[in-house]
Amino acid sequence: MEKLHSTAGQNGNIPITEPERQYYFMEKARQIVQKKTEEIKRPLTFCVTTFGCQMNARDSEKLVGILEQIGYIEESDEEKADFVIYNTCTVRENANQRVYGRLGQLGRIKKKNPHMLIALCGCMMQELEVVEKLKKSYRFVDLIFGTHNIYKFAELLETRMESGRMVIDIWKDTDKIVEDLPVERKYPFKSGVNIMFGCNNFCSYCIVPYVRGRERSRDPKAIIREVERLVADGVVEVMLLGQNVNSYGKTLEHPITFAQLLQEIEKIDGLERIRFMTSHPKDLSDELIRVMAESKKICRHLHLPVQSGSTRILEKMNRRYTKEGYLELVSRIKNAIPDISLTTDIIVGFPGETEEDFEETLDVVRKVRYDSAFTFIYSKRTGTPAAVMEDQVPEDVVKDRFNRLLKEVQDISAEVCAAHEGTVQTALVESINDHDNSLVTGRLSNNLLVHFPGDASMIGKFYQVRLNECRGFYYIGEQIK
Ligand code: 5AD
Ligand code: SF4
C-alpha cells in the first residue's frame, strides 16, 4: 500500500501550478499507455460507470476527457475494459451496496486480465469506513480518490502506473477549483456546467455536505467563458449544476446573485436553452422568478425539492421553510410563469414521521400537482444528525406510505402531462428512439419527452412538434413542417 508519492522534487521540471501540472502528468501517462499498447499490440480500453446525480455525470465527463487525452479508448462493456472506473454515490445506503456487489464481480474478471486496472472515486470514497473496508477486503483495487481532488486524476493514475501499488488520495475538504482541464461530453449538443460545488445546508438526513464539502462558487467569468466555448463547439443547451444554485455567488469576493448569472448567460449568442438544478426553496428569490418569467432561454421547468409536507418534519429535517411557506412560493412561481413544470424530491419515513405528517405530504402533492416527483425511502446515513434520532419508522409502515405516495404522484403527473395534448411545442432532438428506430426522441422546454418520426440527421436540432398523444409520462407526436 502506498500513500500518494509524487515524483515532484526528484525532477525540477514538474509544474507546480494547475492545470499545467496535470497536463504534464497526462503526457507522462500517455507515454506509458503508448508503450503498453505497442507491447500488447492493441489499444487499451476504459469504461467509466457513473452512479448518482448529474454532478457525478459531469465529473465522469472530466474523467473521460483525461483518459482520452492519455490514449485510452472507450469500451462500453465494463467486463471487457482494461481500466474500469466507478464514480460512486453515497446519498442512500443501497447505492453503496450496489458498488460492493459489482466490485466483487470485477475482482473475478481482473484475475483473468493482467492489464486491468480498477479505480474508485466519488462521494462514497469520502467516507472513512468505506476506504477502510476497501483496503481490507478489496485489495485488488488500484486507485482510490475522492470528490475534492478529481482534477488530479492524471497525476494519481501516473503514480499508480509508475509504482504498481494501490494509490489512495482522499482530501477532507478544499477551497480549490481547477479550471481548463479536458472534458469529453456525452452529448455534442448539450452539456452540464458546474457553477458551484459543495453544500452548506446540512439537511439533517443528508450526507452530501460531509462528502462534497463546503459551498464554493465558480467565478462567473470562468462560467461564461466555459459556456461560450461550449456554444462555439456546438452546444445549444446547458444545465447549470449545483447542490443549491439559489445561493450561488454569495461567497464570492464580488458577490453576484444566481439570477444575475442567468442574465449574463442568457446574453450568449447561439445558446438556445438554459436549465439548472437544484433549487432550495428557502433561497429561491423573487428576482429569480422575475428573470425566469422574462427569459426567452430559461426552460419552463423548476426542480424544487419539498422533501416533506409536514412543517414539524421539515423542521427536524433542518429545511428552514414551512409547508405554508413552500405552497406560497409555488403559487408565486405559478402566477408569474403559468406554463412552468414543477418537479420535486420527497422522502418517506423520516424519523418520527406520523400518519398525520405523511398526510400533509400527500396534501402538498395534491395542491402543487407536480409534473413528476422522485420519491425516496428514508435511508439512515451514519454521521448525519437524523441517524441518531429516535422513532425510526418501521419498515412495513414506510413501504405502505411509499406505495400510497407513488400512486398519488403517478396519477397526478399523468393528468398534468395530458394537459399539453394537442399543443405544438419546440423539441430538441436528443437521440434515436431506443425501441423504434423510425422515431426520434426530443425534449420539450418543460423537460417532457416526445417521440416522433425522424432520423439521426435531426439530433441536436430544434423542431416544432404537435403532441398528438400523451402516454403517461411522454408523448407521441409529429413534426409540423
Ligand atoms: N434518505 C433518503 N433520501 C435522501 N435524499 C438525500 N438524502 C437522503 C436520505 N438519507 C434525497 C433527497 C434529495 C435527493 C437528491 O436525495 O430527496 O433531494
Ligand atoms: Fe443535501 Fe440539503 Fe444540501 Fe440538498 S440542500 S445536498 S438535501 S444538505
GROMACS .gro file of N, CA and C in nm, residues 139-286:
model
  444
  139ARG      N    1  -0.849  -0.574  -0.199
  139ARG     CA    2  -0.709  -0.537  -0.221
  139ARG      C    3  -0.674  -0.521  -0.369
  140PHE      N    4  -0.762  -0.572  -0.455
  140PHE     CA    5  -0.731  -0.566  -0.598
  140PHE      C    6  -0.762  -0.429  -0.659
  141VAL      N    7  -0.820  -0.337  -0.581
  141VAL     CA    8  -0.847  -0.202  -0.633
  141VAL      C    9  -0.714  -0.127  -0.645
  142ASP      N   10  -0.696  -0.055  -0.757
  142ASP     CA   11  -0.567   0.008  -0.784
  142ASP      C   12  -0.559   0.153  -0.739
  143LEU      N   13  -0.672   0.223  -0.750
  143LEU     CA   14  -0.667   0.368  -0.726
  143LEU      C   15  -0.796   0.414  -0.661
  144ILE      N   16  -0.780   0.490  -0.551
  144ILE     CA   17  -0.898   0.542  -0.480
  144ILE      C   18  -0.877   0.691  -0.458
  145PHE      N   19  -0.971   0.772  -0.506
  145PHE     CA   20  -0.965   0.915  -0.476
  145PHE      C   21  -1.105   0.967  -0.453
  146GLY      N   22  -1.115   1.093  -0.407
  146GLY     CA   23  -1.245   1.143  -0.362
  146GLY      C   24  -1.303   1.251  -0.452
  147THR      N   25  -1.388   1.333  -0.394
  147THR     CA   26  -1.458   1.435  -0.474
  147THR      C   27  -1.377   1.563  -0.490
  148HIS      N   28  -1.286   1.590  -0.396
  148HIS     CA   29  -1.218   1.720  -0.396
  148HIS      C   30  -1.097   1.725  -0.488
  149ASN      N   31  -1.040   1.607  -0.519
  149ASN     CA   32  -0.916   1.606  -0.596
  149ASN      C   33  -0.932   1.535  -0.729
  150ILE      N   34  -1.054   1.534  -0.782
  150ILE     CA   35  -1.078   1.466  -0.908
  150ILE      C   36  -0.993   1.526  -1.021
  151TYR      N   37  -0.962   1.656  -1.007
  151TYR     CA   38  -0.880   1.721  -1.110
  151TYR      C   39  -0.740   1.659  -1.118
  152LYS      N   40  -0.699   1.587  -1.008
  152LYS     CA   41  -0.565   1.526  -1.003
  152LYS      C   42  -0.562   1.385  -1.063
  153PHE      N   43  -0.669   1.344  -1.127
  153PHE     CA   44  -0.680   1.207  -1.178
  153PHE      C   45  -0.557   1.163  -1.257
  154ALA      N   46  -0.509   1.250  -1.347
  154ALA     CA   47  -0.395   1.212  -1.432
  154ALA      C   48  -0.271   1.185  -1.346
  155GLU      N   49  -0.249   1.271  -1.249
  155GLU     CA   50  -0.131   1.258  -1.163
  155GLU      C   51  -0.139   1.129  -1.080
  156LEU      N   52  -0.258   1.102  -1.027
  156LEU     CA   53  -0.276   0.982  -0.944
  156LEU      C   54  -0.259   0.855  -1.027
  157LEU      N   55  -0.315   0.860  -1.147
  157LEU     CA   56  -0.306   0.742  -1.234
  157LEU      C   57  -0.160   0.718  -1.274
  158GLU      N   58  -0.090   0.825  -1.305
  158GLU     CA   59   0.051   0.811  -1.343
  158GLU      C   60   0.131   0.753  -1.226
  159THR      N   61   0.098   0.799  -1.107
  159THR     CA   62   0.166   0.747  -0.987
  159THR      C   63   0.141   0.597  -0.972
  160ARG      N   64   0.018   0.556  -0.995
  160ARG     CA   65  -0.017   0.413  -0.988
  160ARG      C   66   0.060   0.334  -1.092
  161MET      N   67   0.067   0.388  -1.213
  161MET     CA   68   0.135   0.317  -1.322
  161MET      C   69   0.283   0.302  -1.293
  162GLU      N   70   0.344   0.406  -1.237
  162GLU     CA   71   0.488   0.402  -1.207
  162GLU      C   72   0.519   0.309  -1.089
  163SER      N   73   0.430   0.314  -0.986
  163SER     CA   74   0.462   0.243  -0.862
  163SER      C   75   0.412   0.099  -0.860
  164GLY      N   76   0.303   0.073  -0.935
  164GLY     CA   77   0.246  -0.062  -0.935
  164GLY      C   78   0.174  -0.097  -0.805
  165ARG      N   79   0.153   0.002  -0.719
  165ARG     CA   80   0.086  -0.027  -0.592
  165ARG      C   81  -0.045   0.050  -0.581
  166MET      N   82  -0.127   0.007  -0.485
  166MET     CA   83  -0.255   0.075  -0.459
  166MET      C   84  -0.228   0.220  -0.419
  167VAL      N   85  -0.295   0.313  -0.484
  167VAL     CA   86  -0.277   0.456  -0.451
  167VAL      C   87  -0.409   0.509  -0.393
  168ILE      N   88  -0.398   0.572  -0.277
  168ILE     CA   89  -0.518   0.628  -0.213
  168ILE      C   90  -0.492   0.775  -0.184
  169ASP      N   91  -0.580   0.861  -0.231
  169ASP     CA   92  -0.565   1.004  -0.201
  169ASP      C   93  -0.704   1.064  -0.179
  170ILE      N   94  -0.736   1.089  -0.053
  170ILE     CA   95  -0.867   1.146  -0.019
  170ILE      C   96  -0.843   1.275   0.059
  171TRP      N   97  -0.906   1.382   0.016
  171TRP     CA   98  -0.897   1.508   0.090
  171TRP      C   99  -1.026   1.530   0.168
  172LYS      N  100  -1.012   1.588   0.287
  172LYS     CA  101  -1.130   1.616   0.368
  172LYS      C  102  -1.216   1.726   0.307
  173ASP      N  103  -1.153   1.829   0.256
  173ASP     CA  104  -1.225   1.943   0.200
  173ASP      C  105  -1.127   2.021   0.114
  174THR      N  106  -1.176   2.119   0.041
  174THR     CA  107  -1.086   2.204  -0.037
  174THR      C  108  -1.154   2.336  -0.066
  175ASP      N  109  -1.072   2.438  -0.091
  175ASP     CA  110  -1.131   2.563  -0.139
  175ASP      C  111  -1.085   2.588  -0.282
  176LYS      N  112  -1.026   2.484  -0.341
  176LYS     CA  113  -0.963   2.497  -0.471
  176LYS      C  114  -1.060   2.460  -0.584
  177ILE      N  115  -1.060   2.538  -0.691
  177ILE     CA  116  -1.134   2.500  -0.811
  177ILE      C  117  -1.035   2.509  -0.927
  178VAL      N  118  -1.008   2.396  -0.992
  178VAL     CA  119  -0.912   2.398  -1.104
  178VAL      C  120  -0.990   2.409  -1.235
  179GLU      N  121  -0.956   2.509  -1.315
  179GLU     CA  122  -1.026   2.533  -1.442
  179GLU      C  123  -0.946   2.473  -1.558
  180ASP      N  124  -1.014   2.461  -1.671
  180ASP     CA  125  -0.950   2.434  -1.800
  180ASP      C  126  -0.880   2.298  -1.814
  181LEU      N  127  -0.942   2.196  -1.759
  181LEU     CA  128  -0.894   2.059  -1.786
  181LEU      C  129  -0.980   2.000  -1.899
  182PRO      N  130  -0.930   1.895  -1.967
  182PRO     CA  131  -1.010   1.841  -2.076
  182PRO      C  132  -1.140   1.778  -2.027
  183VAL      N  133  -1.244   1.787  -2.108
  183VAL     CA  134  -1.373   1.724  -2.077
  183VAL      C  135  -1.424   1.660  -2.205
  184GLU      N  136  -1.478   1.541  -2.195
  184GLU     CA  137  -1.536   1.476  -2.313
  184GLU      C  138  -1.686   1.465  -2.290
  185ARG      N  139  -1.764   1.544  -2.364
  185ARG     CA  140  -1.909   1.544  -2.340
  185ARG      C  141  -1.976   1.419  -2.396
  186LYS      N  142  -2.080   1.377  -2.322
  186LYS     CA  143  -2.156   1.261  -2.369
  186LYS      C  144  -2.241   1.300  -2.490
  187TYR      N  145  -2.299   1.420  -2.487
  187TYR     CA  146  -2.380   1.468  -2.599
  187TYR      C  147  -2.310   1.588  -2.664
  188PRO      N  148  -2.303   1.591  -2.798
  188PRO     CA  149  -2.237   1.706  -2.861
  188PRO      C  150  -2.316   1.836  -2.846
  189PHE      N  151  -2.448   1.826  -2.830
  189PHE     CA  152  -2.533   1.945  -2.838
  189PHE      C  153  -2.579   1.998  -2.703
  190LYS      N  154  -2.555   1.924  -2.594
  190LYS     CA  155  -2.593   1.976  -2.463
  190LYS      C  156  -2.487   1.940  -2.360
  191SER      N  157  -2.483   2.020  -2.254
  191SER     CA  158  -2.377   1.995  -2.156
  191SER      C  159  -2.417   2.045  -2.018
  192GLY      N  160  -2.370   1.976  -1.917
  192GLY     CA  161  -2.378   2.027  -1.781
  192GLY      C  162  -2.265   2.126  -1.760
  193VAL      N  163  -2.286   2.224  -1.675
  193VAL     CA  164  -2.182   2.320  -1.640
  193VAL      C  165  -2.188   2.339  -1.488
  194ASN      N  166  -2.080   2.306  -1.418
  194ASN     CA  167  -2.079   2.328  -1.273
  194ASN      C  168  -2.074   2.478  -1.247
  195ILE      N  169  -2.161   2.526  -1.161
  195ILE     CA  170  -2.148   2.667  -1.123
  195ILE      C  171  -2.102   2.678  -0.977
  196MET      N  172  -2.122   2.572  -0.902
  196MET     CA  173  -2.076   2.572  -0.763
  196MET      C  174  -2.055   2.428  -0.718
  197PHE      N  175  -1.980   2.414  -0.612
  197PHE     CA  176  -1.952   2.282  -0.557
  197PHE      C  177  -1.989   2.284  -0.409
  198GLY      N  178  -2.017   2.166  -0.353
  198GLY     CA  179  -2.041   2.155  -0.209
  198GLY      C  180  -2.178   2.204  -0.166
  199CYS      N  181  -2.203   2.194  -0.037
  199CYS     CA  182  -2.331   2.237   0.018
  199CYS      C  183  -2.313   2.277   0.164
  200ASN      N  184  -2.378   2.387   0.203
  200ASN     CA  185  -2.368   2.435   0.342
  200ASN      C  186  -2.497   2.417   0.420
  201ASN      N  187  -2.592   2.344   0.364
  201ASN     CA  188  -2.725   2.346   0.426
  201ASN      C  189  -2.744   2.247   0.540
  202PHE      N  190  -2.673   2.138   0.535
  202PHE     CA  191  -2.683   2.038   0.642
  202PHE      C  192  -2.827   2.000   0.674
  203CYS      N  193  -2.902   1.960   0.573
  203CYS     CA  194  -3.031   1.898   0.599
  203CYS      C  195  -2.998   1.774   0.684
  204SER      N  196  -3.080   1.746   0.785
  204SER     CA  197  -3.033   1.652   0.888
  204SER      C  198  -3.020   1.508   0.842
  205TYR      N  199  -3.082   1.473   0.727
  205TYR     CA  200  -3.074   1.336   0.676
  205TYR      C  201  -2.961   1.318   0.575
  206CYS      N  202  -2.898   1.429   0.535
  206CYS     CA  203  -2.819   1.427   0.411
  206CYS      C  204  -2.668   1.421   0.436
  207ILE      N  205  -2.603   1.336   0.360
  207ILE     CA  206  -2.459   1.316   0.377
  207ILE      C  207  -2.377   1.406   0.285
  208VAL      N  208  -2.446   1.470   0.190
  208VAL     CA  209  -2.376   1.549   0.087
  208VAL      C  210  -2.281   1.655   0.145
  209PRO      N  211  -2.322   1.734   0.245
  209PRO     CA  212  -2.229   1.836   0.297
  209PRO      C  213  -2.100   1.774   0.354
  210TYR      N  214  -2.108   1.649   0.397
  210TYR     CA  215  -1.989   1.583   0.453
  210TYR      C  216  -1.898   1.529   0.344
  211VAL      N  217  -1.956   1.486   0.233
  211VAL     CA  218  -1.873   1.425   0.129
  211VAL      C  219  -1.838   1.520   0.015
  212ARG      N  220  -1.912   1.628   0.003
  212ARG     CA  221  -1.884   1.725  -0.105
  212ARG      C  222  -1.827   1.855  -0.050
  213GLY      N  223  -1.821   1.867   0.081
  213GLY     CA  224  -1.753   1.982   0.143
  213GLY      C  225  -1.832   2.111   0.139
  214ARG      N  226  -1.764   2.218   0.180
  214ARG     CA  227  -1.830   2.349   0.191
  214ARG      C  228  -1.860   2.407   0.053
  215GLU      N  229  -1.963   2.492   0.056
  215GLU     CA  230  -2.009   2.553  -0.068
  215GLU      C  231  -1.904   2.649  -0.125
  216ARG      N  232  -1.873   2.636  -0.252
  216ARG     CA  233  -1.787   2.735  -0.318
  216ARG      C  234  -1.837   2.756  -0.460
  217SER      N  235  -1.846   2.883  -0.497
  217SER     CA  236  -1.899   2.918  -0.629
  217SER      C  237  -1.784   2.942  -0.725
  218ARG      N  238  -1.807   2.903  -0.848
  218ARG     CA  239  -1.706   2.935  -0.951
  218ARG      C  240  -1.718   3.081  -0.988
  219ASP      N  241  -1.606   3.139  -1.029
  219ASP     CA  242  -1.603   3.276  -1.077
  219ASP      C  243  -1.697   3.289  -1.199
  220PRO      N  244  -1.787   3.387  -1.198
  220PRO     CA  245  -1.881   3.399  -1.310
  220PRO      C  246  -1.810   3.410  -1.445
  221LYS      N  247  -1.694   3.474  -1.447
  221LYS     CA  248  -1.621   3.489  -1.576
  221LYS      C  249  -1.579   3.352  -1.629
  222ALA      N  250  -1.537   3.264  -1.537
  222ALA     CA  251  -1.495   3.129  -1.581
  222ALA      C  252  -1.616   3.052  -1.634
  223ILE      N  253  -1.731   3.073  -1.571
  223ILE     CA  254  -1.854   3.004  -1.615
  223ILE      C  255  -1.893   3.053  -1.755
  224ILE      N  256  -1.894   3.185  -1.771
  224ILE     CA  257  -1.933   3.244  -1.901
  224ILE      C  258  -1.836   3.195  -2.010
  225ARG      N  259  -1.707   3.197  -1.977
  225ARG     CA  260  -1.607   3.153  -2.075
  225ARG      C  261  -1.632   3.007  -2.115
  226GLU      N  262  -1.663   2.923  -2.015
  226GLU     CA  263  -1.689   2.782  -2.046
  226GLU      C  264  -1.812   2.769  -2.136
  227VAL      N  265  -1.920   2.843  -2.103
  227VAL     CA  266  -2.042   2.831  -2.184
  227VAL      C  267  -2.015   2.882  -2.326
  228GLU      N  268  -1.940   2.992  -2.338
  228GLU     CA  269  -1.910   3.044  -2.472
  228GLU      C  270  -1.833   2.941  -2.555
  229ARG      N  271  -1.738   2.875  -2.489
  229ARG     CA  272  -1.660   2.773  -2.561
  229ARG      C  273  -1.748   2.656  -2.602
  230LEU      N  274  -1.838   2.617  -2.511
  230LEU     CA  275  -1.928   2.505  -2.542
  230LEU      C  276  -2.015   2.540  -2.662
  231VAL      N  277  -2.067   2.663  -2.662
  231VAL     CA  278  -2.154   2.706  -2.772
  231VAL      C  279  -2.075   2.705  -2.903
  232ALA      N  280  -1.952   2.754  -2.897
  232ALA     CA  281  -1.869   2.754  -3.018
  232ALA      C  282  -1.844   2.611  -3.067
  233ASP      N  283  -1.856   2.516  -2.976
  233ASP     CA  284  -1.832   2.376  -3.009
  233ASP      C  285  -1.963   2.301  -3.039
  234GLY      N  286  -2.073   2.375  -3.056
  234GLY     CA  287  -2.197   2.312  -3.100
  234GLY      C  288  -2.303   2.290  -2.993
  235VAL      N  289  -2.277   2.334  -2.870
  235VAL     CA  290  -2.377   2.314  -2.763
  235VAL      C  291  -2.488   2.419  -2.773
  236VAL      N  292  -2.614   2.373  -2.766
  236VAL     CA  293  -2.727   2.467  -2.770
  236VAL      C  294  -2.803   2.472  -2.637
  237GLU      N  295  -2.776   2.375  -2.548
  237GLU     CA  296  -2.848   2.371  -2.420
  237GLU      C  297  -2.750   2.344  -2.307
  238VAL      N  298  -2.755   2.426  -2.202
  238VAL     CA  299  -2.669   2.397  -2.086
  238VAL      C  300  -2.756   2.372  -1.963
  239MET      N  301  -2.704   2.288  -1.875
  239MET     CA  302  -2.767   2.262  -1.746
  239MET      C  303  -2.668   2.311  -1.639
  240LEU      N  304  -2.704   2.419  -1.571
  240LEU     CA  305  -2.616   2.473  -1.467
  240LEU      C  306  -2.633   2.388  -1.342
  241LEU      N  307  -2.520   2.341  -1.288
  241LEU     CA  308  -2.527   2.242  -1.181
  241LEU      C  309  -2.473   2.295  -1.048
  242GLY      N  310  -2.547   2.267  -0.942
  242GLY     CA  311  -2.502   2.298  -0.806
  242GLY      C  312  -2.598   2.232  -0.710
  243GLN      N  313  -2.552   2.203  -0.587
  243GLN     CA  314  -2.642   2.141  -0.489
  243GLN      C  315  -2.752   2.237  -0.450
  244ASN      N  316  -2.721   2.366  -0.458
  244ASN     CA  317  -2.819   2.467  -0.417
  244ASN      C  318  -2.792   2.593  -0.498
  245VAL      N  319  -2.834   2.591  -0.624
  245VAL     CA  320  -2.797   2.700  -0.716
  245VAL      C  321  -2.848   2.836  -0.668
  246ASN      N  322  -2.954   2.835  -0.589
  246ASN     CA  323  -3.010   2.963  -0.545
  246ASN      C  324  -2.919   3.040  -0.450
  247SER      N  325  -2.819   2.974  -0.395
  247SER     CA  326  -2.728   3.051  -0.311
  247SER      C  327  -2.596   3.077  -0.385
  248TYR      N  328  -2.600   3.060  -0.520
  248TYR     CA  329  -2.479   3.087  -0.599
  248TYR      C  330  -2.429   3.229  -0.574
  249GLY      N  331  -2.298   3.242  -0.567
  249GLY     CA  332  -2.233   3.374  -0.570
  249GLY      C  333  -2.221   3.444  -0.437
  250LYS      N  334  -2.287   3.390  -0.333
  250LYS     CA  335  -2.288   3.462  -0.205
  250LYS      C  336  -2.150   3.471  -0.142
  251THR      N  337  -2.065   3.372  -0.167
  251THR     CA  338  -1.934   3.371  -0.101
  251THR      C  339  -1.822   3.425  -0.191
  252LEU      N  340  -1.858   3.475  -0.310
  252LEU     CA  341  -1.754   3.527  -0.399
  252LEU      C  342  -1.700   3.660  -0.347
  253GLU      N  343  -1.580   3.692  -0.391
  253GLU     CA  344  -1.520   3.820  -0.349
  253GLU      C  345  -1.608   3.937  -0.394
  254HIS      N  346  -1.660   3.927  -0.519
  254HIS     CA  347  -1.758   4.026  -0.565
  254HIS      C  348  -1.890   3.952  -0.582
  255PRO      N  349  -1.971   3.948  -0.476
  255PRO     CA  350  -2.092   3.864  -0.481
  255PRO      C  351  -2.185   3.902  -0.596
  256ILE      N  352  -2.241   3.800  -0.661
  256ILE     CA  353  -2.349   3.824  -0.757
  256ILE      C  354  -2.457   3.718  -0.729
  257THR      N  355  -2.579   3.747  -0.773
  257THR     CA  356  -2.686   3.650  -0.746
  257THR      C  357  -2.696   3.550  -0.860
  258PHE      N  358  -2.766   3.441  -0.831
  258PHE     CA  359  -2.787   3.340  -0.935
  258PHE      C  360  -2.867   3.401  -1.051
  259ALA      N  361  -2.965   3.484  -1.017
  259ALA     CA  362  -3.047   3.548  -1.121
  259ALA      C  363  -2.960   3.635  -1.212
  260GLN      N  364  -2.864   3.706  -1.152
  260GLN     CA  365  -2.774   3.790  -1.234
  260GLN      C  366  -2.687   3.703  -1.324
  261LEU      N  367  -2.641   3.591  -1.270
  261LEU     CA  368  -2.560   3.500  -1.352
  261LEU      C  369  -2.642   3.451  -1.472
  262LEU      N  370  -2.768   3.415  -1.445
  262LEU     CA  371  -2.855   3.368  -1.554
  262LEU      C  372  -2.869   3.476  -1.662
  263GLN      N  373  -2.883   3.599  -1.619
  263GLN     CA  374  -2.898   3.708  -1.717
  263GLN      C  375  -2.774   3.722  -1.805
  264GLU      N  376  -2.658   3.702  -1.745
  264GLU     CA  377  -2.533   3.708  -1.823
  264GLU      C  378  -2.525   3.593  -1.921
  265ILE      N  379  -2.564   3.475  -1.875
  265ILE     CA  380  -2.558   3.357  -1.963
  265ILE      C  381  -2.658   3.370  -2.078
  266GLU      N  382  -2.772   3.428  -2.046
  266GLU     CA  383  -2.877   3.448  -2.148
  266GLU      C  384  -2.823   3.528  -2.268
  267LYS      N  385  -2.727   3.618  -2.242
  267LYS     CA  386  -2.677   3.706  -2.349
  267LYS      C  387  -2.590   3.632  -2.451
  268ILE      N  388  -2.550   3.510  -2.419
  268ILE     CA  389  -2.456   3.441  -2.509
  268ILE      C  390  -2.526   3.398  -2.638
  269ASP      N  391  -2.481   3.454  -2.748
  269ASP     CA  392  -2.540   3.423  -2.879
  269ASP      C  393  -2.519   3.277  -2.914
  270GLY      N  394  -2.623   3.217  -2.970
  270GLY     CA  395  -2.610   3.078  -3.014
  270GLY      C  396  -2.655   2.979  -2.907
  271LEU      N  397  -2.659   3.023  -2.782
  271LEU     CA  398  -2.712   2.937  -2.677
  271LEU      C  399  -2.864   2.950  -2.680
  272GLU      N  400  -2.934   2.835  -2.686
  272GLU     CA  401  -3.079   2.841  -2.704
  272GLU      C  402  -3.155   2.811  -2.575
  273ARG      N  403  -3.101   2.721  -2.493
  273ARG     CA  404  -3.176   2.679  -2.375
  273ARG      C  405  -3.087   2.677  -2.252
  274ILE      N  406  -3.145   2.720  -2.139
  274ILE     CA  407  -3.073   2.716  -2.012
  274ILE      C  408  -3.159   2.639  -1.911
  275ARG      N  409  -3.099   2.538  -1.849
  275ARG     CA  410  -3.164   2.468  -1.738
  275ARG      C  411  -3.075   2.480  -1.616
  276PHE      N  412  -3.129   2.446  -1.501
  276PHE     CA  413  -3.044   2.444  -1.381
  276PHE      C  414  -3.103   2.351  -1.278
  277MET      N  415  -3.018   2.303  -1.190
  277MET     CA  416  -3.060   2.225  -1.073
  277MET      C  417  -2.946   2.211  -0.973
  278THR      N  418  -2.978   2.211  -0.844
  278THR     CA  419  -3.108   2.201  -0.781
  278THR      C  420  -3.139   2.330  -0.706
  279SER      N  421  -3.267   2.364  -0.696
  279SER     CA  422  -3.309   2.483  -0.622
  279SER      C  423  -3.352   2.445  -0.482
  280HIS      N  424  -3.306   2.520  -0.384
  280HIS     CA  425  -3.357   2.501  -0.248
  280HIS      C  426  -3.468   2.604  -0.226
  281PRO      N  427  -3.587   2.560  -0.183
  281PRO     CA  428  -3.697   2.655  -0.168
  281PRO      C  429  -3.664   2.775  -0.078
  282LYS      N  430  -3.582   2.753   0.024
  282LYS     CA  431  -3.559   2.863   0.118
  282LYS      C  432  -3.482   2.979   0.054
  283ASP      N  433  -3.408   2.952  -0.053
  283ASP     CA  434  -3.326   3.057  -0.115
  283ASP      C  435  -3.379   3.104  -0.250
  284LEU      N  436  -3.497   3.058  -0.290
  284LEU     CA  437  -3.545   3.096  -0.422
  284LEU      C  438  -3.605   3.237  -0.417
  285SER      N  439  -3.543   3.329  -0.490
  285SER     CA  440  -3.580   3.472  -0.476
  285SER      C  441  -3.685   3.515  -0.577
  286ASP      N  442  -3.753   3.626  -0.544
  286ASP     CA  443  -3.846   3.686  -0.640
  286ASP      C  444  -3.772   3.734  -0.763
   0.00000   0.00000   0.00000
